[in-house]
Amino acid sequence: GEDVEQSLFLSVREGDSSVINCTYTDSSSTYLYWYKQEPGAGLQLLTYIFSNMDMKQDQRLTVLLNKKDKHLSLRIADTQTGDSAIYFCAESLRGYNKLIFGAGTRLAVHP
Amino acid sequence: DVKVTQSSRYLVKRTGEKVFLECVQDMDHENMFWYRQDPGLGLRLIYFSYDVKMKEKGDIPEGYSVSREKKERFSLILESASTNQTSMYLCASRFTAGNTEAFFGQGTRLTVV
């Protein structure tokens, strides 16, 4: 079945690294995505990883994929107050047009 | 600049009213989606459409219907609004399956009183 799970809250100090975790259940996932939602806005794509990759780095963002454990993580280095938002993990299944989203992790960055 | 535009940011409707939420995209995407977003539940798919006049039920279609008469426009209809449909509604579009980004509208916060 399709299910994507995330913890709901994360609080970090400005300048520290944030790690947001996600687990998924469907092994036919082809792409996995991280979306960011700022207050009062829609979702914006942050980054994605293809299911045959282990890691992807993009400036301050590092995505790690453990396909055996169906575990995805997003690491934000040097977290800033502007990173405060809700982060959604999503998977795209082979042969399907829709994306399956997790519940979202609210990241709070404090001084 | 790519755009998905939802017709209203905020709506207040009465119980029993028929409600239309409109979404337009300018990217010639085949696929369009309606999600609702509730705290702690994330985004749940209501309906999606992969072509004009084609639609498929998502995970929570009860109480909703959709219309896609033109490729760029996807409407969500609440036939008889109820208070449990108070939520944030998000429209999205993307090209057909593969690594294609889904673009989202800014959301419509609907309150049913």
JSON list of N, CA, C and O in Angstrom, two decimals, chain B residues 35-78:
[
{"chain": "B", "resi": 35, "resn": "TYR", "atom": "N", "xyz": [-5.99, 18.61, -3.81]},
{"chain": "B", "resi": 35, "resn": "TYR", "atom": "CA", "xyz": [-5.67, 18.08, -2.49]},
{"chain": "B", "resi": 35, "resn": "TYR", "atom": "C", "xyz": [-6.37, 18.93, -1.44]},
{"chain": "B", "resi": 35, "resn": "TYR", "atom": "O", "xyz": [-6.59, 20.12, -1.66]},
{"chain": "B", "resi": 36, "resn": "ARG", "atom": "N", "xyz": [-6.63, 18.33, -0.29]},
{"chain": "B", "resi": 36, "resn": "ARG", "atom": "CA", "xyz": [-6.96, 19.14, 0.86]},
{"chain": "B", "resi": 36, "resn": "ARG", "atom": "C", "xyz": [-5.88, 18.92, 1.92]},
{"chain": "B", "resi": 36, "resn": "ARG", "atom": "O", "xyz": [-5.31, 17.82, 2.02]},
{"chain": "B", "resi": 37, "resn": "GLN", "atom": "N", "xyz": [-5.59, 19.99, 2.65]},
{"chain": "B", "resi": 37, "resn": "GLN", "atom": "CA", "xyz": [-4.52, 19.98, 3.63]},
{"chain": "B", "resi": 37, "resn": "GLN", "atom": "C", "xyz": [-5.10, 20.28, 5.00]},
{"chain": "B", "resi": 37, "resn": "GLN", "atom": "O", "xyz": [-5.71, 21.34, 5.20]},
{"chain": "B", "resi": 38, "resn": "ASP", "atom": "N", "xyz": [-4.92, 19.35, 5.93]},
{"chain": "B", "resi": 38, "resn": "ASP", "atom": "CA", "xyz": [-5.38, 19.52, 7.30]},
{"chain": "B", "resi": 38, "resn": "ASP", "atom": "C", "xyz": [-4.22, 19.25, 8.24]},
{"chain": "B", "resi": 38, "resn": "ASP", "atom": "O", "xyz": [-3.39, 18.36, 7.98]},
{"chain": "B", "resi": 39, "resn": "PRO", "atom": "N", "xyz": [-4.14, 19.99, 9.35]},
{"chain": "B", "resi": 39, "resn": "PRO", "atom": "CA", "xyz": [-3.01, 19.83, 10.28]},
{"chain": "B", "resi": 39, "resn": "PRO", "atom": "C", "xyz": [-2.86, 18.38, 10.73]},
{"chain": "B", "resi": 39, "resn": "PRO", "atom": "O", "xyz": [-3.83, 17.74, 11.14]},
{"chain": "B", "resi": 40, "resn": "GLY", "atom": "N", "xyz": [-1.64, 17.89, 10.67]},
{"chain": "B", "resi": 40, "resn": "GLY", "atom": "CA", "xyz": [-1.36, 16.53, 11.11]},
{"chain": "B", "resi": 40, "resn": "GLY", "atom": "C", "xyz": [-1.73, 15.45, 10.12]},
{"chain": "B", "resi": 40, "resn": "GLY", "atom": "O", "xyz": [-1.36, 14.29, 10.30]},
{"chain": "B", "resi": 41, "resn": "LEU", "atom": "N", "xyz": [-2.43, 15.82, 9.05]},
{"chain": "B", "resi": 41, "resn": "LEU", "atom": "CA", "xyz": [-2.84, 14.83, 8.05]},
{"chain": "B", "resi": 41, "resn": "LEU", "atom": "C", "xyz": [-2.14, 15.04, 6.73]},
{"chain": "B", "resi": 41, "resn": "LEU", "atom": "O", "xyz": [-2.24, 14.20, 5.83]},
{"chain": "B", "resi": 42, "resn": "GLY", "atom": "N", "xyz": [-1.45, 16.15, 6.58]},
{"chain": "B", "resi": 42, "resn": "GLY", "atom": "CA", "xyz": [-0.74, 16.41, 5.34]},
{"chain": "B", "resi": 42, "resn": "GLY", "atom": "C", "xyz": [-1.68, 16.69, 4.20]},
{"chain": "B", "resi": 42, "resn": "GLY", "atom": "O", "xyz": [-2.78, 17.22, 4.39]},
{"chain": "B", "resi": 43, "resn": "LEU", "atom": "N", "xyz": [-1.25, 16.32, 3.00]},
{"chain": "B", "resi": 43, "resn": "LEU", "atom": "CA", "xyz": [-2.06, 16.52, 1.80]},
{"chain": "B", "resi": 43, "resn": "LEU", "atom": "C", "xyz": [-2.75, 15.21, 1.44]},
{"chain": "B", "resi": 43, "resn": "LEU", "atom": "O", "xyz": [-2.11, 14.19, 1.29]},
{"chain": "B", "resi": 44, "resn": "ARG", "atom": "N", "xyz": [-4.05, 15.29, 1.29]},
{"chain": "B", "resi": 44, "resn": "ARG", "atom": "CA", "xyz": [-4.80, 14.10, 0.88]},
{"chain": "B", "resi": 44, "resn": "ARG", "atom": "C", "xyz": [-5.44, 14.39, -0.47]},
{"chain": "B", "resi": 44, "resn": "ARG", "atom": "O", "xyz": [-6.06, 15.43, -0.67]},
{"chain": "B", "resi": 45, "resn": "LEU", "atom": "N", "xyz": [-5.30, 13.44, -1.37]},
{"chain": "B", "resi": 45, "resn": "LEU", "atom": "CA", "xyz": [-5.77, 13.62, -2.73]},
{"chain": "B", "resi": 45, "resn": "LEU", "atom": "C", "xyz": [-7.27, 13.41, -2.82]},
{"chain": "B", "resi": 45, "resn": "LEU", "atom": "O", "xyz": [-7.79, 12.36, -2.41]},
{"chain": "B", "resi": 46, "resn": "ILE", "atom": "N", "xyz": [-7.96, 14.39, -3.38]},
{"chain": "B", "resi": 46, "resn": "ILE", "atom": "CA", "xyz": [-9.41, 14.30, -3.51]},
{"chain": "B", "resi": 46, "resn": "ILE", "atom": "C", "xyz": [-9.77, 13.70, -4.88]},
{"chain": "B", "resi": 46, "resn": "ILE", "atom": "O", "xyz": [-10.46, 12.68, -4.97]},
{"chain": "B", "resi": 47, "resn": "TYR", "atom": "N", "xyz": [-9.31, 14.35, -5.93]},
{"chain": "B", "resi": 47, "resn": "TYR", "atom": "CA", "xyz": [-9.53, 13.90, -7.30]},
{"chain": "B", "resi": 47, "resn": "TYR", "atom": "C", "xyz": [-8.33, 14.32, -8.13]},
{"chain": "B", "resi": 47, "resn": "TYR", "atom": "O", "xyz": [-7.65, 15.28, -7.81]},
{"chain": "B", "resi": 48, "resn": "PHE", "atom": "N", "xyz": [-8.11, 13.61, -9.23]},
{"chain": "B", "resi": 48, "resn": "PHE", "atom": "CA", "xyz": [-7.18, 14.11, -10.22]},
{"chain": "B", "resi": 48, "resn": "PHE", "atom": "C", "xyz": [-7.69, 13.82, -11.63]},
{"chain": "B", "resi": 48, "resn": "PHE", "atom": "O", "xyz": [-8.61, 13.03, -11.83]},
{"chain": "B", "resi": 49, "resn": "SER", "atom": "N", "xyz": [-7.08, 14.51, -12.56]},
{"chain": "B", "resi": 49, "resn": "SER", "atom": "CA", "xyz": [-7.48, 14.41, -13.96]},
{"chain": "B", "resi": 49, "resn": "SER", "atom": "C", "xyz": [-6.23, 14.29, -14.81]},
{"chain": "B", "resi": 49, "resn": "SER", "atom": "O", "xyz": [-5.29, 15.07, -14.64]},
{"chain": "B", "resi": 50, "resn": "TYR", "atom": "N", "xyz": [-6.21, 13.33, -15.73]},
{"chain": "B", "resi": 50, "resn": "TYR", "atom": "CA", "xyz": [-5.04, 13.14, -16.57]},
{"chain": "B", "resi": 50, "resn": "TYR", "atom": "C", "xyz": [-5.27, 13.59, -18.01]},
{"chain": "B", "resi": 50, "resn": "TYR", "atom": "O", "xyz": [-4.40, 13.47, -18.86]},
{"chain": "B", "resi": 51, "resn": "ASP", "atom": "N", "xyz": [-6.48, 14.11, -18.25]},
{"chain": "B", "resi": 51, "resn": "ASP", "atom": "CA", "xyz": [-6.78, 14.62, -19.60]},
{"chain": "B", "resi": 51, "resn": "ASP", "atom": "C", "xyz": [-8.12, 15.35, -19.52]},
{"chain": "B", "resi": 51, "resn": "ASP", "atom": "O", "xyz": [-8.87, 15.19, -18.57]},
{"chain": "B", "resi": 52, "resn": "VAL", "atom": "N", "xyz": [-8.41, 16.09, -20.56]},
{"chain": "B", "resi": 52, "resn": "VAL", "atom": "CA", "xyz": [-9.70, 16.78, -20.61]},
{"chain": "B", "resi": 52, "resn": "VAL", "atom": "C", "xyz": [-10.83, 15.77, -20.49]},
{"chain": "B", "resi": 52, "resn": "VAL", "atom": "O", "xyz": [-10.79, 14.71, -21.12]},
{"chain": "B", "resi": 53, "resn": "LYS", "atom": "N", "xyz": [-11.80, 16.11, -19.67]},
{"chain": "B", "resi": 53, "resn": "LYS", "atom": "CA", "xyz": [-12.99, 15.29, -19.41]},
{"chain": "B", "resi": 53, "resn": "LYS", "atom": "C", "xyz": [-12.68, 13.96, -18.72]},
{"chain": "B", "resi": 53, "resn": "LYS", "atom": "O", "xyz": [-13.59, 13.15, -18.50]},
{"chain": "B", "resi": 54, "resn": "MET", "atom": "N", "xyz": [-11.44, 13.71, -18.36]},
{"chain": "B", "resi": 54, "resn": "MET", "atom": "CA", "xyz": [-11.09, 12.48, -17.65]},
{"chain": "B", "resi": 54, "resn": "MET", "atom": "C", "xyz": [-10.84, 12.82, -16.19]},
{"chain": "B", "resi": 54, "resn": "MET", "atom": "O", "xyz": [-10.23, 13.85, -15.87]},
{"chain": "B", "resi": 55, "resn": "LYS", "atom": "N", "xyz": [-11.29, 11.95, -15.30]},
{"chain": "B", "resi": 55, "resn": "LYS", "atom": "CA", "xyz": [-11.08, 12.17, -13.88]},
{"chain": "B", "resi": 55, "resn": "LYS", "atom": "C", "xyz": [-10.96, 10.84, -13.18]},
{"chain": "B", "resi": 55, "resn": "LYS", "atom": "O", "xyz": [-11.52, 9.84, -13.63]},
{"chain": "B", "resi": 56, "resn": "GLU", "atom": "N", "xyz": [-10.26, 10.87, -12.06]},
{"chain": "B", "resi": 56, "resn": "GLU", "atom": "CA", "xyz": [-10.17, 9.68, -11.21]},
{"chain": "B", "resi": 56, "resn": "GLU", "atom": "C", "xyz": [-10.28, 10.08, -9.76]},
{"chain": "B", "resi": 56, "resn": "GLU", "atom": "O", "xyz": [-9.78, 11.15, -9.36]},
{"chain": "B", "resi": 57, "resn": "LYS", "atom": "N", "xyz": [-10.90, 9.24, -8.98]},
{"chain": "B", "resi": 57, "resn": "LYS", "atom": "CA", "xyz": [-11.03, 9.49, -7.55]},
{"chain": "B", "resi": 57, "resn": "LYS", "atom": "C", "xyz": [-9.68, 9.32, -6.88]},
{"chain": "B", "resi": 57, "resn": "LYS", "atom": "O", "xyz": [-8.90, 8.44, -7.24]},
{"chain": "B", "resi": 58, "resn": "GLY", "atom": "N", "xyz": [-9.46, 10.19, -5.91]},
{"chain": "B", "resi": 58, "resn": "GLY", "atom": "CA", "xyz": [-8.28, 10.05, -5.07]},
{"chain": "B", "resi": 58, "resn": "GLY", "atom": "C", "xyz": [-8.64, 9.27, -3.82]},
{"chain": "B", "resi": 58, "resn": "GLY", "atom": "O", "xyz": [-9.46, 8.36, -3.86]},
{"chain": "B", "resi": 59, "resn": "ASP", "atom": "N", "xyz": [-8.06, 9.68, -2.71]},
{"chain": "B", "resi": 59, "resn": "ASP", "atom": "CA", "xyz": [-8.25, 8.94, -1.46]},
{"chain": "B", "resi": 59, "resn": "ASP", "atom": "C", "xyz": [-9.51, 9.36, -0.70]},
{"chain": "B", "resi": 59, "resn": "ASP", "atom": "O", "xyz": [-10.06, 8.58, 0.07]},
{"chain": "B", "resi": 60, "resn": "ILE", "atom": "N", "xyz": [-9.96, 10.60, -0.91]},
{"chain": "B", "resi": 60, "resn": "ILE", "atom": "CA", "xyz": [-11.11, 11.11, -0.14]},
{"chain": "B", "resi": 60, "resn": "ILE", "atom": "C", "xyz": [-12.10, 11.84, -1.05]},
{"chain": "B", "resi": 60, "resn": "ILE", "atom": "O", "xyz": [-12.37, 13.01, -0.87]},
{"chain": "B", "resi": 61, "resn": "PRO", "atom": "N", "xyz": [-12.71, 11.16, -2.02]},
{"chain": "B", "resi": 61, "resn": "PRO", "atom": "CA", "xyz": [-13.58, 11.86, -2.97]},
{"chain": "B", "resi": 61, "resn": "PRO", "atom": "C", "xyz": [-15.00, 12.16, -2.46]},
{"chain": "B", "resi": 61, "resn": "PRO", "atom": "O", "xyz": [-15.72, 12.95, -3.07]},
{"chain": "B", "resi": 62, "resn": "GLU", "atom": "N", "xyz": [-15.37, 11.57, -1.34]},
{"chain": "B", "resi": 62, "resn": "GLU", "atom": "CA", "xyz": [-16.77, 11.69, -0.89]},
{"chain": "B", "resi": 62, "resn": "GLU", "atom": "C", "xyz": [-17.12, 13.15, -0.60]},
{"chain": "B", "resi": 62, "resn": "GLU", "atom": "O", "xyz": [-16.40, 13.84, 0.11]},
{"chain": "B", "resi": 63, "resn": "GLY", "atom": "N", "xyz": [-18.23, 13.58, -1.14]},
{"chain": "B", "resi": 63, "resn": "GLY", "atom": "CA", "xyz": [-18.70, 14.94, -0.94]},
{"chain": "B", "resi": 63, "resn": "GLY", "atom": "C", "xyz": [-18.17, 15.94, -1.95]},
{"chain": "B", "resi": 63, "resn": "GLY", "atom": "O", "xyz": [-18.51, 17.12, -1.90]},
{"chain": "B", "resi": 64, "resn": "TYR", "atom": "N", "xyz": [-17.35, 15.45, -2.89]},
{"chain": "B", "resi": 64, "resn": "TYR", "atom": "CA", "xyz": [-16.74, 16.32, -3.90]},
{"chain": "B", "resi": 64, "resn": "TYR", "atom": "C", "xyz": [-17.00, 15.77, -5.30]},
{"chain": "B", "resi": 64, "resn": "TYR", "atom": "O", "xyz": [-17.20, 14.57, -5.48]},
{"chain": "B", "resi": 65, "resn": "SER", "atom": "N", "xyz": [-16.99, 16.67, -6.26]},
{"chain": "B", "resi": 65, "resn": "SER", "atom": "CA", "xyz": [-16.92, 16.27, -7.66]},
{"chain": "B", "resi": 65, "resn": "SER", "atom": "C", "xyz": [-15.98, 17.24, -8.37]},
{"chain": "B", "resi": 65, "resn": "SER", "atom": "O", "xyz": [-15.56, 18.24, -7.79]},
{"chain": "B", "resi": 66, "resn": "VAL", "atom": "N", "xyz": [-15.63, 16.92, -9.61]},
{"chain": "B", "resi": 66, "resn": "VAL", "atom": "CA", "xyz": [-14.69, 17.77, -10.35]},
{"chain": "B", "resi": 66, "resn": "VAL", "atom": "C", "xyz": [-15.17, 17.90, -11.79]},
{"chain": "B", "resi": 66, "resn": "VAL", "atom": "O", "xyz": [-16.00, 17.13, -12.28]},
{"chain": "B", "resi": 67, "resn": "SER", "atom": "N", "xyz": [-14.60, 18.89, -12.45]},
{"chain": "B", "resi": 67, "resn": "SER", "atom": "CA", "xyz": [-14.92, 19.13, -13.85]},
{"chain": "B", "resi": 67, "resn": "SER", "atom": "C", "xyz": [-13.65, 19.59, -14.55]},
{"chain": "B", "resi": 67, "resn": "SER", "atom": "O", "xyz": [-12.93, 20.46, -14.06]},
{"chain": "B", "resi": 68, "resn": "ARG", "atom": "N", "xyz": [-13.40, 18.99, -15.73]},
{"chain": "B", "resi": 68, "resn": "ARG", "atom": "CA", "xyz": [-12.26, 19.44, -16.55]},
{"chain": "B", "resi": 68, "resn": "ARG", "atom": "C", "xyz": [-12.73, 19.47, -18.00]},
{"chain": "B", "resi": 68, "resn": "ARG", "atom": "O", "xyz": [-12.60, 18.52, -18.74]},
{"chain": "B", "resi": 69, "resn": "GLU", "atom": "N", "xyz": [-13.25, 20.65, -18.37]},
{"chain": "B", "resi": 69, "resn": "GLU", "atom": "CA", "xyz": [-13.75, 20.86, -19.73]},
{"chain": "B", "resi": 69, "resn": "GLU", "atom": "C", "xyz": [-12.66, 21.37, -20.66]},
{"chain": "B", "resi": 69, "resn": "GLU", "atom": "O", "xyz": [-12.73, 21.18, -21.88]},
{"chain": "B", "resi": 70, "resn": "LYS", "atom": "N", "xyz": [-11.67, 22.04, -20.09]},
{"chain": "B", "resi": 70, "resn": "LYS", "atom": "CA", "xyz": [-10.53, 22.53, -20.87]},
{"chain": "B", "resi": 70, "resn": "LYS", "atom": "C", "xyz": [-9.25, 22.09, -20.18]},
{"chain": "B", "resi": 70, "resn": "LYS", "atom": "O", "xyz": [-9.23, 21.91, -18.96]},
{"chain": "B", "resi": 71, "resn": "LYS", "atom": "N", "xyz": [-8.20, 21.94, -20.97]},
{"chain": "B", "resi": 71, "resn": "LYS", "atom": "CA", "xyz": [-6.95, 21.40, -20.43]},
{"chain": "B", "resi": 71, "resn": "LYS", "atom": "C", "xyz": [-6.40, 22.26, -19.30]},
{"chain": "B", "resi": 71, "resn": "LYS", "atom": "O", "xyz": [-5.83, 21.74, -18.34]},
{"chain": "B", "resi": 72, "resn": "GLU", "atom": "N", "xyz": [-6.57, 23.56, -19.40]},
{"chain": "B", "resi": 72, "resn": "GLU", "atom": "CA", "xyz": [-5.92, 24.43, -18.42]},
{"chain": "B", "resi": 72, "resn": "GLU", "atom": "C", "xyz": [-6.72, 24.63, -17.14]},
{"chain": "B", "resi": 72, "resn": "GLU", "atom": "O", "xyz": [-6.21, 25.22, -16.19]},
{"chain": "B", "resi": 73, "resn": "ARG", "atom": "N", "xyz": [-7.95, 24.15, -17.10]},
{"chain": "B", "resi": 73, "resn": "ARG", "atom": "CA", "xyz": [-8.82, 24.48, -15.97]},
{"chain": "B", "resi": 73, "resn": "ARG", "atom": "C", "xyz": [-9.37, 23.22, -15.32]},
{"chain": "B", "resi": 73, "resn": "ARG", "atom": "O", "xyz": [-9.89, 22.33, -16.00]},
{"chain": "B", "resi": 74, "resn": "PHE", "atom": "N", "xyz": [-9.29, 23.20, -13.98]},
{"chain": "B", "resi": 74, "resn": "PHE", "atom": "CA", "xyz": [-9.78, 22.05, -13.22]},
{"chain": "B", "resi": 74, "resn": "PHE", "atom": "C", "xyz": [-10.57, 22.59, -12.03]},
{"chain": "B", "resi": 74, "resn": "PHE", "atom": "O", "xyz": [-10.02, 23.33, -11.22]},
{"chain": "B", "resi": 75, "resn": "SER", "atom": "N", "xyz": [-11.83, 22.24, -11.98]},
{"chain": "B", "resi": 75, "resn": "SER", "atom": "CA", "xyz": [-12.71, 22.79, -10.95]},
{"chain": "B", "resi": 75, "resn": "SER", "atom": "C", "xyz": [-13.07, 21.72, -9.93]},
{"chain": "B", "resi": 75, "resn": "SER", "atom": "O", "xyz": [-13.35, 20.57, -10.29]},
{"chain": "B", "resi": 76, "resn": "LEU", "atom": "N", "xyz": [-13.09, 22.13, -8.68]},
{"chain": "B", "resi": 76, "resn": "LEU", "atom": "CA", "xyz": [-13.53, 21.26, -7.59]},
{"chain": "B", "resi": 76, "resn": "LEU", "atom": "C", "xyz": [-14.89, 21.77, -7.13]},
{"chain": "B", "resi": 76, "resn": "LEU", "atom": "O", "xyz": [-15.05, 22.97, -6.91]},
{"chain": "B", "resi": 77, "resn": "ILE", "atom": "N", "xyz": [-15.84, 20.86, -7.00]},
{"chain": "B", "resi": 77, "resn": "ILE", "atom": "CA", "xyz": [-17.20, 21.25, -6.64]},
{"chain": "B", "resi": 77, "resn": "ILE", "atom": "C", "xyz": [-17.61, 20.54, -5.35]},
{"chain": "B", "resi": 77, "resn": "ILE", "atom": "O", "xyz": [-17.45, 19.32, -5.23]},
{"chain": "B", "resi": 78, "resn": "LEU", "atom": "N", "xyz": [-18.09, 21.34, -4.42]},
{"chain": "B", "resi": 78, "resn": "LEU", "atom": "CA", "xyz": [-18.70, 20.79, -3.22]},
{"chain": "B", "resi": 78, "resn": "LEU", "atom": "C", "xyz": [-20.20, 20.93, -3.43]},
{"chain": "B", "resi": 78, "resn": "LEU", "atom": "O", "xyz": [-20.74, 22.05, -3.43]}
]
